[in-house]
Amino acid sequence: DHELGAFTTYEERVYYYDLVDVLRKLLLAGVATIFNPGTVEQLLLGVLVTVIFLCITFQLKPYKLDSDDSLATWCSGALLVTLLGAVWLRSEQTVRNFMVSGGDEEERDAAMANYNAYKQDLGVALMVLGAAPAALTSSCLSLATPPPP
C-alpha cells in the first residue's frame, strides 16, 4: 500500500482534503486581501470563509489522527475569534471616524445606538465562539475514546 507523502496525514476517504485546505488559504490570503481592503466587510469575508471551512473540517474529520482533527478545529476556532475581535475593533474605529467627521446629532445618536447594540451582540458571539473549539474538541475526543471495560 503505497502512499504519497503529501497525503499521508489524511484518511483515504478524504484524499482530496489537501485541495480543500489550499482553497481555504487562497480565499483567506488571496481573495480576502483584495476585497475592500481595510474594511469591516473584508474582515467579515474572512469570518465567513473561516466558519465555512471550520464546519467542513469538523464534519469531515479528514486527519488520520484524532488529535490532528482537534488541532485543526482549535486553530480554526482561534482564527475565527481573532477575526471577530478585529471586526469589533474595526467597527469601533469606523464609528469614531463617523462621530468626528460630522453628520447631525440625530444621525450620530442613531449610529452610536446601533454600534452599542452591535458591540454587545458581537461580545456575546465572541464568548460563545471562544468556547466552541473546546466543546467541539471534547466532543471529538469523547466520540473517539472507547468506553471503559
Short mmCIF file of C-alpha atoms in Angstrom, two decimals:
data_model
loop_
_atom_site.label_atom_id
_atom_site.label_comp_id
_atom_site.label_asym_id
_atom_site.label_seq_id
_atom_site.Cartn_x
_atom_site.Cartn_y
_atom_site.Cartn_z
CA ASP A 1 0.00 0.00 0.00
CA HIS A 2 1.97 2.98 -1.33
CA GLU A 3 1.05 6.45 -0.08
CA LEU A 4 2.14 9.81 -1.43
CA GLY A 5 3.97 12.00 1.09
CA ALA A 6 1.58 14.95 0.98
CA PHE A 7 -1.48 12.80 1.61
CA THR A 8 -0.25 10.57 4.44
CA THR A 9 -1.92 12.64 7.14
CA TYR A 10 -5.41 12.36 5.63
CA GLU A 11 -7.80 9.44 5.76
CA GLU A 12 -8.25 7.67 2.42
CA ARG A 13 -11.92 8.67 2.17
CA VAL A 14 -10.84 12.35 2.01
CA TYR A 15 -7.66 12.02 -0.03
CA TYR A 16 -8.55 15.33 -1.72
CA TYR A 17 -8.58 17.36 1.51
CA ASP A 18 -5.24 18.98 0.71
CA LEU A 19 -7.01 20.76 -2.17
CA VAL A 20 -9.74 21.92 0.23
CA ASP A 21 -7.08 23.36 2.53
CA VAL A 22 -5.33 25.10 -0.38
CA LEU A 23 -8.69 26.62 -1.40
CA ARG A 24 -9.17 27.90 2.17
CA LYS A 25 -5.74 29.50 2.12
CA LEU A 26 -6.34 31.00 -1.31
CA LEU A 27 -9.63 32.53 -0.19
CA LEU A 28 -8.19 33.91 3.05
CA ALA A 29 -4.84 35.14 1.77
CA GLY A 30 -5.72 35.90 -1.84
CA VAL A 31 -9.31 36.89 -2.37
CA ALA A 32 -9.91 38.41 1.07
CA THR A 33 -6.91 40.71 0.74
CA ILE A 34 -8.25 42.37 -2.42
CA PHE A 35 -11.88 42.58 -1.26
CA ASN A 36 -12.49 46.10 0.13
CA PRO A 37 -9.08 46.36 1.85
CA GLY A 38 -9.14 47.73 5.40
CA THR A 39 -12.91 47.48 5.88
CA VAL A 40 -15.22 45.58 8.17
CA GLU A 41 -16.59 43.84 5.06
CA GLN A 42 -13.14 42.41 4.34
CA LEU A 43 -12.94 41.01 7.86
CA LEU A 44 -16.47 39.62 7.63
CA LEU A 45 -15.48 37.81 4.43
CA GLY A 46 -12.63 36.24 6.39
CA VAL A 47 -15.07 35.27 9.14
CA LEU A 48 -17.41 33.68 6.59
CA VAL A 49 -14.60 31.71 4.92
CA THR A 50 -13.28 30.58 8.30
CA VAL A 51 -16.71 29.44 9.52
CA ILE A 52 -17.38 27.51 6.30
CA PHE A 53 -14.04 25.70 6.42
CA LEU A 54 -14.31 25.13 10.17
CA CYS A 55 -17.61 23.35 9.54
CA ILE A 56 -16.13 21.36 6.64
CA THR A 57 -13.15 20.28 8.72
CA PHE A 58 -15.32 19.40 11.70
CA GLN A 59 -17.76 17.44 9.56
CA LEU A 60 -15.17 15.54 7.51
CA LYS A 61 -12.62 14.96 10.27
CA PRO A 62 -10.06 14.41 7.49
CA TYR A 63 -6.99 13.55 9.52
CA LYS A 64 -5.91 10.04 10.43
CA LEU A 65 -5.19 11.07 13.99
CA ASP A 66 -7.99 12.43 16.18
CA SER A 67 -5.51 14.79 17.77
CA ASP A 68 -4.85 16.34 14.35
CA ASP A 69 -8.59 16.83 13.83
CA SER A 70 -8.78 18.50 17.24
CA LEU A 71 -5.79 20.71 16.48
CA ALA A 72 -7.30 21.81 13.15
CA THR A 73 -10.56 22.64 14.94
CA TRP A 74 -8.75 24.63 17.64
CA CYS A 75 -6.68 26.55 15.08
CA SER A 76 -9.74 27.43 13.00
CA GLY A 77 -11.58 28.46 16.17
CA ALA A 78 -8.69 30.66 17.24
CA LEU A 79 -8.58 32.29 13.81
CA LEU A 80 -12.33 32.87 13.98
CA VAL A 81 -12.13 34.53 17.40
CA THR A 82 -9.21 36.68 16.19
CA LEU A 83 -11.13 37.81 13.11
CA LEU A 84 -14.24 38.58 15.18
CA GLY A 85 -12.10 40.65 17.54
CA ALA A 86 -10.71 42.52 14.53
CA VAL A 87 -14.28 43.15 13.31
CA TRP A 88 -15.11 44.55 16.72
CA LEU A 89 -12.10 46.86 16.76
CA ARG A 90 -12.57 48.00 13.15
CA SER A 91 -16.26 48.72 13.81
CA GLU A 92 -15.36 50.85 16.80
CA GLN A 93 -12.85 52.79 14.72
CA THR A 94 -15.42 53.29 11.94
CA VAL A 95 -17.99 54.68 14.40
CA ARG A 96 -15.41 57.00 15.95
CA ASN A 97 -14.44 58.28 12.50
CA PHE A 98 -18.11 58.91 11.74
CA MET A 99 -18.60 60.75 15.02
CA VAL A 100 -15.62 63.01 14.30
CA SER A 101 -16.45 63.59 10.64
CA GLY A 102 -19.85 65.05 11.25
CA GLY A 103 -23.45 64.33 10.49
CA ASP A 104 -26.24 65.84 12.51
CA GLU A 105 -26.82 64.95 16.15
CA GLU A 106 -29.70 62.59 15.39
CA GLU A 107 -27.58 60.60 12.91
CA ARG A 108 -24.72 60.38 15.41
CA ASP A 109 -27.05 59.20 18.19
CA ALA A 110 -28.58 56.56 15.93
CA ALA A 111 -25.15 55.38 14.78
CA MET A 112 -23.93 55.15 18.38
CA ALA A 113 -27.05 53.23 19.49
CA ASN A 114 -26.65 50.78 16.61
CA TYR A 115 -22.97 50.41 17.35
CA ASN A 116 -23.55 49.72 21.06
CA ALA A 117 -26.15 47.05 20.25
CA TYR A 118 -23.80 45.54 17.67
CA LYS A 119 -20.91 45.58 20.14
CA GLN A 120 -22.98 43.71 22.75
CA ASP A 121 -24.06 41.10 20.22
CA LEU A 122 -20.51 40.65 18.98
CA GLY A 123 -19.24 40.35 22.55
CA VAL A 124 -21.69 37.52 23.24
CA ALA A 125 -20.74 35.87 19.93
CA LEU A 126 -17.04 36.07 20.86
CA MET A 127 -17.69 34.41 24.20
CA VAL A 128 -19.70 31.62 22.61
CA LEU A 129 -17.24 31.11 19.77
CA GLY A 130 -14.34 31.23 22.19
CA ALA A 131 -15.82 28.23 23.99
CA ALA A 132 -16.86 26.41 20.80
CA PRO A 133 -13.44 24.94 19.87
CA ALA A 134 -13.10 23.43 23.34
CA ALA A 135 -16.60 21.98 23.15
CA LEU A 136 -16.01 20.62 19.64
CA THR A 137 -12.66 19.12 20.62
CA SER A 138 -14.03 17.45 23.75
CA SER A 139 -16.90 16.08 21.67
CA CYS A 140 -14.47 14.70 19.10
CA LEU A 141 -12.30 13.13 21.76
CA SER A 142 -15.24 11.67 23.68
CA LEU A 143 -16.56 10.06 20.49
CA ALA A 144 -13.12 8.66 19.69
CA THR A 145 -12.48 7.31 23.18
CA PRO A 146 -13.71 3.77 23.71
CA PRO A 147 -15.84 3.15 26.79
CA PRO A 148 -14.09 1.66 29.82
CA PRO A 149 -14.30 -2.12 30.16
#
